[in-house]
Coordinates of N, CA and C in Angstrom, one line a residue:
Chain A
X17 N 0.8 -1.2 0.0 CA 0.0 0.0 0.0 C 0.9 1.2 0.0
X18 N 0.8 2.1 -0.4 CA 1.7 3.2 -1.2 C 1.1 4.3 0.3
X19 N 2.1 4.7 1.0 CA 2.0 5.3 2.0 C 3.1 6.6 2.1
X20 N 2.8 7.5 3.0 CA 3.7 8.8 3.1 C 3.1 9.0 4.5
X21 N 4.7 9.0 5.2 CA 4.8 9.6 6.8 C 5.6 10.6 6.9
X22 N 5.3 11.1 7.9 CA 6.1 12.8 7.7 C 6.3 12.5 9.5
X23 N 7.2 13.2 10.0 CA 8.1 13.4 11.4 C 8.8 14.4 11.8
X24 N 9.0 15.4 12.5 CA 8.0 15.0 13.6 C 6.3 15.3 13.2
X25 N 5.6 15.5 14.0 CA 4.1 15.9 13.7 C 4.3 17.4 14.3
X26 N 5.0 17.9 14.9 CA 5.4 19.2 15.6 C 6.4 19.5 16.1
X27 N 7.1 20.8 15.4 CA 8.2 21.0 15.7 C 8.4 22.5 16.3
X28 N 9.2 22.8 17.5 CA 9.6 24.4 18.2 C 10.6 24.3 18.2
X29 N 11.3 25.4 17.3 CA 12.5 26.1 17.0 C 12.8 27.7 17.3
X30 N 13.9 27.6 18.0 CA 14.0 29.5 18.2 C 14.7 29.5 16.9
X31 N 14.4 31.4 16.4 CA 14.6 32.2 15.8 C 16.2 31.5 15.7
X32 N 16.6 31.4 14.3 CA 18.6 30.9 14.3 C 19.2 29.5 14.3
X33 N 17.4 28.6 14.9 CA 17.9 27.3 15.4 C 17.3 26.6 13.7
X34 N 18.7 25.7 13.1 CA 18.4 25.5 12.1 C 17.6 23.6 12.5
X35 N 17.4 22.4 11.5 CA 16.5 21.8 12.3 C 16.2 21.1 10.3
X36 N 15.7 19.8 10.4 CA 15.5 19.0 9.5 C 13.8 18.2 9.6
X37 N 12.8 18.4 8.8 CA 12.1 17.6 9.0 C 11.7 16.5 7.7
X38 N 11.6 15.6 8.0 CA 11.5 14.3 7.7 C 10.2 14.0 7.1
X39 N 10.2 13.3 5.7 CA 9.0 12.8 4.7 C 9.4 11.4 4.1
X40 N 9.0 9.9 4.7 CA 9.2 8.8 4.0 C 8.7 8.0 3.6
X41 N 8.8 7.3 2.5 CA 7.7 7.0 1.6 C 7.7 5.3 1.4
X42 N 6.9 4.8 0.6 CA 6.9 3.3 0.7 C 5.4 3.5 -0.6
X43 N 5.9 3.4 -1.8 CA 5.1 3.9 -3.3 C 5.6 2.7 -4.1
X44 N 4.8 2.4 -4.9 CA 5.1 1.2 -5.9 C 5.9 1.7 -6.8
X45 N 6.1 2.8 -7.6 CA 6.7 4.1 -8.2 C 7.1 5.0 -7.9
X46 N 7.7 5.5 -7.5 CA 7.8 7.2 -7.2 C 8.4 8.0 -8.9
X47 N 7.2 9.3 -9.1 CA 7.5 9.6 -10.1 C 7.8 10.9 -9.7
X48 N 7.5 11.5 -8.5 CA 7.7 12.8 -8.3 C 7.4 13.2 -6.6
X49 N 8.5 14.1 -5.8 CA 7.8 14.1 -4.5 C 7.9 15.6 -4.5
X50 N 6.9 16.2 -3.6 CA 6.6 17.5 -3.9 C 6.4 18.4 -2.1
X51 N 7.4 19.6 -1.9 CA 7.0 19.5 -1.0 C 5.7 21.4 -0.7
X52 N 5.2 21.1 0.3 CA 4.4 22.6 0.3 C 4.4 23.1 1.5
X53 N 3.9 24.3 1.7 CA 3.7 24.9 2.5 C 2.2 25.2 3.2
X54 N 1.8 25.0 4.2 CA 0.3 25.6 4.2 C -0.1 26.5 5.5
X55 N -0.6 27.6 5.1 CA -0.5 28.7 6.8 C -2.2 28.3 7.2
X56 N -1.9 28.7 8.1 CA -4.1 28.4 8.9 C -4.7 29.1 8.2
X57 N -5.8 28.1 7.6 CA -7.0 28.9 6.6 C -6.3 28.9 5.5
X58 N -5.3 28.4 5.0 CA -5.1 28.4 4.0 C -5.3 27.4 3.0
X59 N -5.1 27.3 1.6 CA -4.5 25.6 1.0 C -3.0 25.4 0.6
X60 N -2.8 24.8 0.7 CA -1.2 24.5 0.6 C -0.4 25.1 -1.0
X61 N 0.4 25.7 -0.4 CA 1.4 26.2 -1.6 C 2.8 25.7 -2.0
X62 N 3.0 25.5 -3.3 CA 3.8 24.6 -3.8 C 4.7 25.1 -3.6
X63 N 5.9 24.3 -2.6 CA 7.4 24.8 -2.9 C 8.3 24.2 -3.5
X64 N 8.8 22.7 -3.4 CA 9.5 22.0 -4.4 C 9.1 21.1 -5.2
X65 N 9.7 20.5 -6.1 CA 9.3 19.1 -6.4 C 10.7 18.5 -6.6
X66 N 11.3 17.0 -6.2 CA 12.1 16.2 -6.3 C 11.6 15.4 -7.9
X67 N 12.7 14.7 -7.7 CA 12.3 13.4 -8.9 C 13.1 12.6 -8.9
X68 N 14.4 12.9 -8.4 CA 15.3 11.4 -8.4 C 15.7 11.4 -7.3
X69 N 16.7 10.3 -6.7 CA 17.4 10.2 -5.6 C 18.7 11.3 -6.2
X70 N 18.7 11.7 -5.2 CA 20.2 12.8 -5.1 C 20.0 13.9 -5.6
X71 N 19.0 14.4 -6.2 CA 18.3 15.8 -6.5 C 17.9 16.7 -5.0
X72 N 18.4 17.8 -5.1 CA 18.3 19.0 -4.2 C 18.0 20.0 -4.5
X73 N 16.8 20.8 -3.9 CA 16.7 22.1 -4.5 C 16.6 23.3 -3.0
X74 N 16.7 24.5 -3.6 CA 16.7 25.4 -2.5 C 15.6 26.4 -2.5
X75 N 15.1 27.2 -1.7 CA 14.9 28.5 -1.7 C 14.6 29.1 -0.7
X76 N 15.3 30.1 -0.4 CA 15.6 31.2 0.7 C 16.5 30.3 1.8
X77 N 16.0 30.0 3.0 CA 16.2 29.0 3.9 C 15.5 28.0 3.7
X78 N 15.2 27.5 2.4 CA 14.6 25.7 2.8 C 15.5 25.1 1.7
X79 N 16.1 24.3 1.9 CA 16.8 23.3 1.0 C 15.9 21.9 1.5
X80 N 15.8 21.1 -0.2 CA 14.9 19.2 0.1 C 15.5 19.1 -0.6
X81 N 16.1 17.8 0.1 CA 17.1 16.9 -0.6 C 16.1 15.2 -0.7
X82 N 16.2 14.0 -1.3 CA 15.8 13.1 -1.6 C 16.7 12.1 -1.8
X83 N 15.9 11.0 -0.9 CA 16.8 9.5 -1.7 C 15.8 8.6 -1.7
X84 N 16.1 7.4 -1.7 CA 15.2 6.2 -2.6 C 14.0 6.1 -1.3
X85 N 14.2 6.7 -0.5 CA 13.1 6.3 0.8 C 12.6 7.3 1.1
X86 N 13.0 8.6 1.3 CA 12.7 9.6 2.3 C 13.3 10.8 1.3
X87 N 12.2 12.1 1.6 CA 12.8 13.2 1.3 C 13.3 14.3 2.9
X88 N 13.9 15.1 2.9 CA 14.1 15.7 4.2 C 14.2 17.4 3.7
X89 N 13.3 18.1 4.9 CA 13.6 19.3 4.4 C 14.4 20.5 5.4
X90 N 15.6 20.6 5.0 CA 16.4 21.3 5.6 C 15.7 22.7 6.2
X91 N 15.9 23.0 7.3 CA 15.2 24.9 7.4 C 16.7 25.1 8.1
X92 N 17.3 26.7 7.1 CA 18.6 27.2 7.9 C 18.0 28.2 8.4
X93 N 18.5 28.4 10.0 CA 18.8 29.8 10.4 C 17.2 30.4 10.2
X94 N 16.0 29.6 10.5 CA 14.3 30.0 10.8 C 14.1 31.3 11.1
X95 N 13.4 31.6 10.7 CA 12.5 32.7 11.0 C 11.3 32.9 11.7
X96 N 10.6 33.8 11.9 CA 8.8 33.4 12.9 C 8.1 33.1 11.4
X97 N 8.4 33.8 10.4 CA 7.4 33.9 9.4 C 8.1 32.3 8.5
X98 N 8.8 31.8 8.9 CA 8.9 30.0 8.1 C 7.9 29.4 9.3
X99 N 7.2 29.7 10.6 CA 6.1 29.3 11.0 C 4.8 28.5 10.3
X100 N 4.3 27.4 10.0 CA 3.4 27.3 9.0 C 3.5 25.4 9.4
X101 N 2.7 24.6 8.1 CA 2.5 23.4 8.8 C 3.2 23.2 7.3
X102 N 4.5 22.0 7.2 CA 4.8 21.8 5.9 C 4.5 20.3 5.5
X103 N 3.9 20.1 4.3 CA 3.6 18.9 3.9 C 4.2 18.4 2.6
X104 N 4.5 17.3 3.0 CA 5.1 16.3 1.4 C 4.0 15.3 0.7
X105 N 4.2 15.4 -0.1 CA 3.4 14.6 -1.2 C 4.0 13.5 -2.3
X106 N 3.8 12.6 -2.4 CA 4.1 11.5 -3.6 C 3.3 11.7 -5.2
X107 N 3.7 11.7 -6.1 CA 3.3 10.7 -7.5 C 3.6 9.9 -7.5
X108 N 2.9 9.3 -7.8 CA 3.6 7.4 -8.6 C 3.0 7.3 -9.7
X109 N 3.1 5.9 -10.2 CA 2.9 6.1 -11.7 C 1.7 6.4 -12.3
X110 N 0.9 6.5 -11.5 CA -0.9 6.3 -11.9 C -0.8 8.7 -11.6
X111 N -0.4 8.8 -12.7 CA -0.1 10.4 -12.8 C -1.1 11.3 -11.7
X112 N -2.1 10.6 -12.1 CA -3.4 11.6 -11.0 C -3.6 11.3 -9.8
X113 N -2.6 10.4 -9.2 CA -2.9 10.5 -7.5 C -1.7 10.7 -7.0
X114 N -1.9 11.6 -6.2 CA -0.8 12.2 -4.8 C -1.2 11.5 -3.7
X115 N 0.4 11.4 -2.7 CA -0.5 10.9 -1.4 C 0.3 11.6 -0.4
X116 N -0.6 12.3 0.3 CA 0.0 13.2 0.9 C 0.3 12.3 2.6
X117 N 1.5 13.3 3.1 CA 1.7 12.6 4.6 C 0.8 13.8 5.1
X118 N 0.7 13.7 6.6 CA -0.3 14.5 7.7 C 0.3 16.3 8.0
X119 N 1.6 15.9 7.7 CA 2.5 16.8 7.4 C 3.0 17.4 9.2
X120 N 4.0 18.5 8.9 CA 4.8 18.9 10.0 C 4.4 20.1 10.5
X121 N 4.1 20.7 11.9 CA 3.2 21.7 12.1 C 5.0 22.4 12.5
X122 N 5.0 23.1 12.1 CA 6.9 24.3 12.8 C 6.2 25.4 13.1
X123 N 6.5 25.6 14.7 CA 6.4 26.9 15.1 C 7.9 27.4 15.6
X124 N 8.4 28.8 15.1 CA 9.2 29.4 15.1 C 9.2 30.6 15.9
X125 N 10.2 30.4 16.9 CA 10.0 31.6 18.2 C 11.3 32.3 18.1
X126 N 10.6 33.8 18.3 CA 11.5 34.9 18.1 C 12.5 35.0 19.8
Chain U
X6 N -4.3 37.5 -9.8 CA -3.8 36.2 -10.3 C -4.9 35.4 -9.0
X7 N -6.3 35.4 -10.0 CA -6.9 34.2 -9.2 C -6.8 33.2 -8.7
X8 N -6.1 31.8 -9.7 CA -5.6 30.7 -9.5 C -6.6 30.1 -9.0
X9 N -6.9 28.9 -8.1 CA -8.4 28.6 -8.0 C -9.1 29.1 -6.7
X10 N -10.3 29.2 -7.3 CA -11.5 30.2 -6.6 C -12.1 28.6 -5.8
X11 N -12.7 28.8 -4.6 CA -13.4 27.8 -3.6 C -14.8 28.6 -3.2
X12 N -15.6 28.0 -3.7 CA -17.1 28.8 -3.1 C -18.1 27.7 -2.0
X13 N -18.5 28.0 -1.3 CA -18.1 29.1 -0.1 C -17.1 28.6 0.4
X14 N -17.0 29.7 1.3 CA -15.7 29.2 2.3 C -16.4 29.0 3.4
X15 N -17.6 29.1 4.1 CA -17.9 28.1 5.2 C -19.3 28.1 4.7
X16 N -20.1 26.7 5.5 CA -21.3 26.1 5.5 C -21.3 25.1 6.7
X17 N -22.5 25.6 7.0 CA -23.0 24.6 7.8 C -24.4 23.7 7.5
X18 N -24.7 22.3 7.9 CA -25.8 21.8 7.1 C -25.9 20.7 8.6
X19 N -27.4 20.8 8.6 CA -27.9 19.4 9.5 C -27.7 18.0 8.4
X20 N -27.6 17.7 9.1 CA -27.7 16.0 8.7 C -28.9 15.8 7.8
X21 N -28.5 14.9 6.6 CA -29.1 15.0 5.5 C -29.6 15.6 4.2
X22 N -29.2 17.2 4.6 CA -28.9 18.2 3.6 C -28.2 18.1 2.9
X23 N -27.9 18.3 1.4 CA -27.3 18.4 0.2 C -27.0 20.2 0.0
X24 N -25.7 19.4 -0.7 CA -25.0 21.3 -1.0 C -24.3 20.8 -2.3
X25 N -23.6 21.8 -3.3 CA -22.4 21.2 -3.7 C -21.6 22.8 -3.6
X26 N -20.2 22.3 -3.9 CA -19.5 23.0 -3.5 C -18.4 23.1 -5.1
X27 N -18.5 24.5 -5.2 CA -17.8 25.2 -6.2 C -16.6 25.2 -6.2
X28 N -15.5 25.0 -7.6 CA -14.4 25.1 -7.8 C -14.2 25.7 -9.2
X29 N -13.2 27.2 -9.1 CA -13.0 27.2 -10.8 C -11.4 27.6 -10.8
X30 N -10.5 27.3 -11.6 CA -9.6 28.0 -12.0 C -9.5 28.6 -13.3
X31 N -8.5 29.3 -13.1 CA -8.0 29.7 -14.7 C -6.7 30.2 -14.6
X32 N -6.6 28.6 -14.9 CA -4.9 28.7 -15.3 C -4.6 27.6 -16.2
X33 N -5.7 27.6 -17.3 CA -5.7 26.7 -18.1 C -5.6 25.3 -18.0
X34 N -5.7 24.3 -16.6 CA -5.4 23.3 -16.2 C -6.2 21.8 -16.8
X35 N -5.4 21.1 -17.2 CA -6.6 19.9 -17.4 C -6.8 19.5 -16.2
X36 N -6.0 19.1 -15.5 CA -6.5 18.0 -14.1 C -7.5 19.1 -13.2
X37 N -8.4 18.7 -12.2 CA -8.8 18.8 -11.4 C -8.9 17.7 -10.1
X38 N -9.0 18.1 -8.8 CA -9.0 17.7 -7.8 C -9.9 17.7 -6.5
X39 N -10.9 17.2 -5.8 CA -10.9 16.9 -4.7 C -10.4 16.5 -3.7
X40 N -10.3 17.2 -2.7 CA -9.6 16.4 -1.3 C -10.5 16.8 -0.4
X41 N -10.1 16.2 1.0 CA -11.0 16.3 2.0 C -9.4 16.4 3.0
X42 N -9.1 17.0 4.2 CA -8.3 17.4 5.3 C -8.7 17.7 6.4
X43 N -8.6 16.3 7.1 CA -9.1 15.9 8.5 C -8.0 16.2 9.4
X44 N -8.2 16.4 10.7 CA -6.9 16.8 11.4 C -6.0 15.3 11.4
X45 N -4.5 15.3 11.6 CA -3.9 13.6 11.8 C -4.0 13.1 10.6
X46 N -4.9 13.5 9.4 CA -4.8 12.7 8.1 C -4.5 13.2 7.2
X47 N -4.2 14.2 7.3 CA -3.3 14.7 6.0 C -3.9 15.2 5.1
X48 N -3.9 15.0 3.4 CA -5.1 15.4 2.8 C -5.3 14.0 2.1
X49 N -6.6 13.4 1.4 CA -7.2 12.6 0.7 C -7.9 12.8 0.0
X50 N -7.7 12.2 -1.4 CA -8.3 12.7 -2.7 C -9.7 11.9 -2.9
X51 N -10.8 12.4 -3.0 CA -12.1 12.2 -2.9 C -12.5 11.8 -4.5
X52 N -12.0 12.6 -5.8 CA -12.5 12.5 -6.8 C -11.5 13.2 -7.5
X53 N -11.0 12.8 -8.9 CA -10.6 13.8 -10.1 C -11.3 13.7 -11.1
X54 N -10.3 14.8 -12.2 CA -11.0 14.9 -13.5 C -9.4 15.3 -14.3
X55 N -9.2 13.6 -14.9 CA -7.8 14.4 -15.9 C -7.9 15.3 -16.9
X56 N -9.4 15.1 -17.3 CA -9.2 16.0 -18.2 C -11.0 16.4 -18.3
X57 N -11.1 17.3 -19.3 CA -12.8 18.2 -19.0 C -13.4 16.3 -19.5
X58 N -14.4 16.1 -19.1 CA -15.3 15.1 -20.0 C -15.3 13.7 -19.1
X59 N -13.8 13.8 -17.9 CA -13.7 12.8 -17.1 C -13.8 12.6 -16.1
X60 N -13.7 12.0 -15.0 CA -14.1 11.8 -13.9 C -13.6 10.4 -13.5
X61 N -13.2 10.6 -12.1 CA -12.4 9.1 -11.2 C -12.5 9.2 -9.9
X62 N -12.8 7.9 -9.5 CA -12.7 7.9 -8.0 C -11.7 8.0 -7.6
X63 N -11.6 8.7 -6.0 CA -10.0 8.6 -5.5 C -10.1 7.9 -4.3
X64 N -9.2 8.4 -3.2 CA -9.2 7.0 -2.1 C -10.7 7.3 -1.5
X65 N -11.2 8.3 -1.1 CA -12.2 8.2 -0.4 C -13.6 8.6 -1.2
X66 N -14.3 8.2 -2.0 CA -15.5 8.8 -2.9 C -16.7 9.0 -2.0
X67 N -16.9 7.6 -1.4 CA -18.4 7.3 -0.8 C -19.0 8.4 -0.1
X68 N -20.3 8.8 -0.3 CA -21.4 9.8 -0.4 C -20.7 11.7 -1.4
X69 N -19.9 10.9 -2.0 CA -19.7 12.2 -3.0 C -20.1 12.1 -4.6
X70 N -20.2 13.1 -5.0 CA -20.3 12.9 -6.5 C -20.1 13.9 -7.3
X71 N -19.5 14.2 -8.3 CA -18.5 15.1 -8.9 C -19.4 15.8 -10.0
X72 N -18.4 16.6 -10.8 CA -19.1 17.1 -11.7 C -18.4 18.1 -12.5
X73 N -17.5 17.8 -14.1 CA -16.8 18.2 -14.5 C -17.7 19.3 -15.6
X74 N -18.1 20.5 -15.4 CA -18.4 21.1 -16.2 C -18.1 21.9 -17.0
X75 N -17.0 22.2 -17.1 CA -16.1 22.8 -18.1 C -15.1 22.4 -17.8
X76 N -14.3 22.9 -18.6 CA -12.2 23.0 -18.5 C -11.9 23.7 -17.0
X77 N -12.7 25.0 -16.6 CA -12.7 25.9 -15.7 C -12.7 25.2 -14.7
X78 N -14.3 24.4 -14.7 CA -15.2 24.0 -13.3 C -14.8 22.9 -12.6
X79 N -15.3 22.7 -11.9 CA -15.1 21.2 -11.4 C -16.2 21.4 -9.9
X80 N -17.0 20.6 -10.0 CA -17.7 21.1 -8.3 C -18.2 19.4 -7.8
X81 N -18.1 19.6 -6.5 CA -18.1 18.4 -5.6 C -19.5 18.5 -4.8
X82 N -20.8 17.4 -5.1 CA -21.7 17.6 -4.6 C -22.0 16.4 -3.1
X83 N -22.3 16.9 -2.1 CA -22.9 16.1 -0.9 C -24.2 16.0 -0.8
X84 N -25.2 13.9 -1.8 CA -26.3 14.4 -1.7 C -26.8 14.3 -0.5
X85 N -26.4 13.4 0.5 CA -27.2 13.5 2.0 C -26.3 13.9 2.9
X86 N -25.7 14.7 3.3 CA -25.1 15.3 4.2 C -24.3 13.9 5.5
X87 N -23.6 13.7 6.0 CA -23.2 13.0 7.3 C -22.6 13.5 8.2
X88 N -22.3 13.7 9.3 CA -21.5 14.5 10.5 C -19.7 13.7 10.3
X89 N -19.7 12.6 9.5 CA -18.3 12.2 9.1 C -18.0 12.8 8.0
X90 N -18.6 13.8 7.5 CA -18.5 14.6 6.1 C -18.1 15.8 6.7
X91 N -18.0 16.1 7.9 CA -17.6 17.5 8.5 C -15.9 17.4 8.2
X92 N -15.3 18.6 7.3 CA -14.1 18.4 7.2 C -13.7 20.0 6.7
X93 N -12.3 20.0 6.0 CA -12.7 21.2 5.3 C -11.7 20.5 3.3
X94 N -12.5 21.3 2.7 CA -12.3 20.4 1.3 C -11.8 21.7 0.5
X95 N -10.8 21.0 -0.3 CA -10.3 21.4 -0.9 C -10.1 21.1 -2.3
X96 N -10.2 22.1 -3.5 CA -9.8 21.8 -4.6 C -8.7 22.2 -4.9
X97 N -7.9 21.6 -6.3 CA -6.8 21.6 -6.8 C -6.9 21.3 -7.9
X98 N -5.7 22.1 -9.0 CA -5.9 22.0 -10.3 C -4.2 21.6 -10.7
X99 N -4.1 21.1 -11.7 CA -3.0 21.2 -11.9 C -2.6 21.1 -14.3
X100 N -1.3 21.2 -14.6 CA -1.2 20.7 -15.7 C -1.8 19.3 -16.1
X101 N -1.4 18.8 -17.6 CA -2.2 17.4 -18.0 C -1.6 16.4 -17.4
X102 N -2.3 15.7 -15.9 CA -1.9 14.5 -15.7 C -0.4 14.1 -15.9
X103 N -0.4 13.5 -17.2 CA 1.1 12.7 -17.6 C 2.5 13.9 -17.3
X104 N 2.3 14.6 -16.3 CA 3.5 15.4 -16.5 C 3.9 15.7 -14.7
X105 N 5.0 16.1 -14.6 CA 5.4 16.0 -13.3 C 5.0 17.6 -12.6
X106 N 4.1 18.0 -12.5 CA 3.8 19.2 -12.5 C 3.0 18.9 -10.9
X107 N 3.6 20.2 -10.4 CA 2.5 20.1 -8.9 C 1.2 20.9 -9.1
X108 N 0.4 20.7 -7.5 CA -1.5 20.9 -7.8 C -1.4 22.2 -7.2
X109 N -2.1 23.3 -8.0 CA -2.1 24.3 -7.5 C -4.0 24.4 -6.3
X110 N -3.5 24.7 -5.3 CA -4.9 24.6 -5.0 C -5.6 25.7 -4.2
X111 N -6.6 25.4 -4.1 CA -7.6 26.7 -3.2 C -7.6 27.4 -1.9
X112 N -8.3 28.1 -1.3 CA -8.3 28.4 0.4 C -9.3 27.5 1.0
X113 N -9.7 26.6 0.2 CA -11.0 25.9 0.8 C -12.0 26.4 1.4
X114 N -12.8 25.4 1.9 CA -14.4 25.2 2.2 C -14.6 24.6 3.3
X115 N -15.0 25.2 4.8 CA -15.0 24.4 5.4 C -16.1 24.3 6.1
X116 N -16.9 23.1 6.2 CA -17.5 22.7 6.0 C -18.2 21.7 7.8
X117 N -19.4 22.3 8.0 CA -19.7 21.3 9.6 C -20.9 21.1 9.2
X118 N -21.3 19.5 9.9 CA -22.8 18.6 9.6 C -23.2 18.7 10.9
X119 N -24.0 19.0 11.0 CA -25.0 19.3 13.1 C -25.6 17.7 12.7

């Protein structure tokens, strides 16, 4: 069964304190893992997508990296406003389904 | 820059009432998307549409029913309402299926069954 866990479920970081959270998968395929952002009341906004093992991408303070199991998303040096709940998602081969983990709630203290 | 519109953004319905709930973009997208986002579960895809004319179940369909009306539309109807239908739902659009493209999605609808 093609699953996606995310870890911790909540995370508190002071303002500076850098910190890794964790997305791992178990997909008959992986054709694409994607990660977002989503603030309260919101719907989730697209911030990366992976596609192979060893692919990394950045922006600002978030670098995701990926390998054959798990993607992980680096936060350097946080801010209050990287505060938000971040969630990862899977493709597999069947193009039109995602499967999202429960995702990571980060609260960031000044 | 619209991107996709969610109508309404809250409702409430007693048990056994029928609504459906509006989605449009315009950002040219073939795919469309349903989800539902329970606390602890993450999000789960209720229904798509790869493209205008189609329609598919996704992990969770039961008491939903879809409805691809244009390229634009896509709306998700509740015909008898259940208090396990209280969630808040979300649409999403994205490029054609076969491509590695992520889902652009709404501010959602959130939704309680008395």
């Amino acid at each position: 069964e093609d699953q996606v866990t995310q870890s911790p479920e909540a995370l508190r970081l002071q303002e500076g304190e850098s910190s890794s959270l964790n997305c791992s998968y178990t997909v008959s395929g992986l054709r694409g893992l994607f990660w977002y952002r989503q603030d309260p009341g919101k719907g989730p906004e697209f911030l990366f997508t992976l596609y192979s093992a060893g692919e990394e991408k950045e922006k600002e303070r978030l670098k995701a990296t990926l390998t054959k199991k798990e993607s992980f998303l680096h936060i350097t040096a946080p801010k209050p406003e990287d505060s938000a709940t971040y969630l990862c998602a899977v493709q597999t081969y069947n193009f039109n389904k995602f499967y999202f983990g429960s995702g990571t709630k980060l609260n960031v203290k000044p | 820059n619209a991107g996709v519109t969610q109508t309404p953004k809250f409702q409430v319905l007693k048990t056994g009432q029928s609504m459906t709930l509006q989605c449009a973009q315009d950002m040219n997208h073939n795919s469309m998307y349903w989800y539902r986002q329970d606390p602890g579960m993450g999000l789960r895809l209720i229904y798509y549409s790869a493209s205008e004319g189609t329609t598919d179940k996704g992990e969770v369909p039961n008491g939903y029913n879809v409805s691809r009306l244009n390229k634009r539309e896509f709306s998700l109807r509740l015909e008898s309402a259940a208090p396990s239908q209280t969630s808040v739902y979300f649409c999403a659009s994205s490029e054609a299926g076969n491509t590695y493209q992520p889902q652009h999605f709404g501010d959602g609808t959130r939704l309680s069954i008395l």
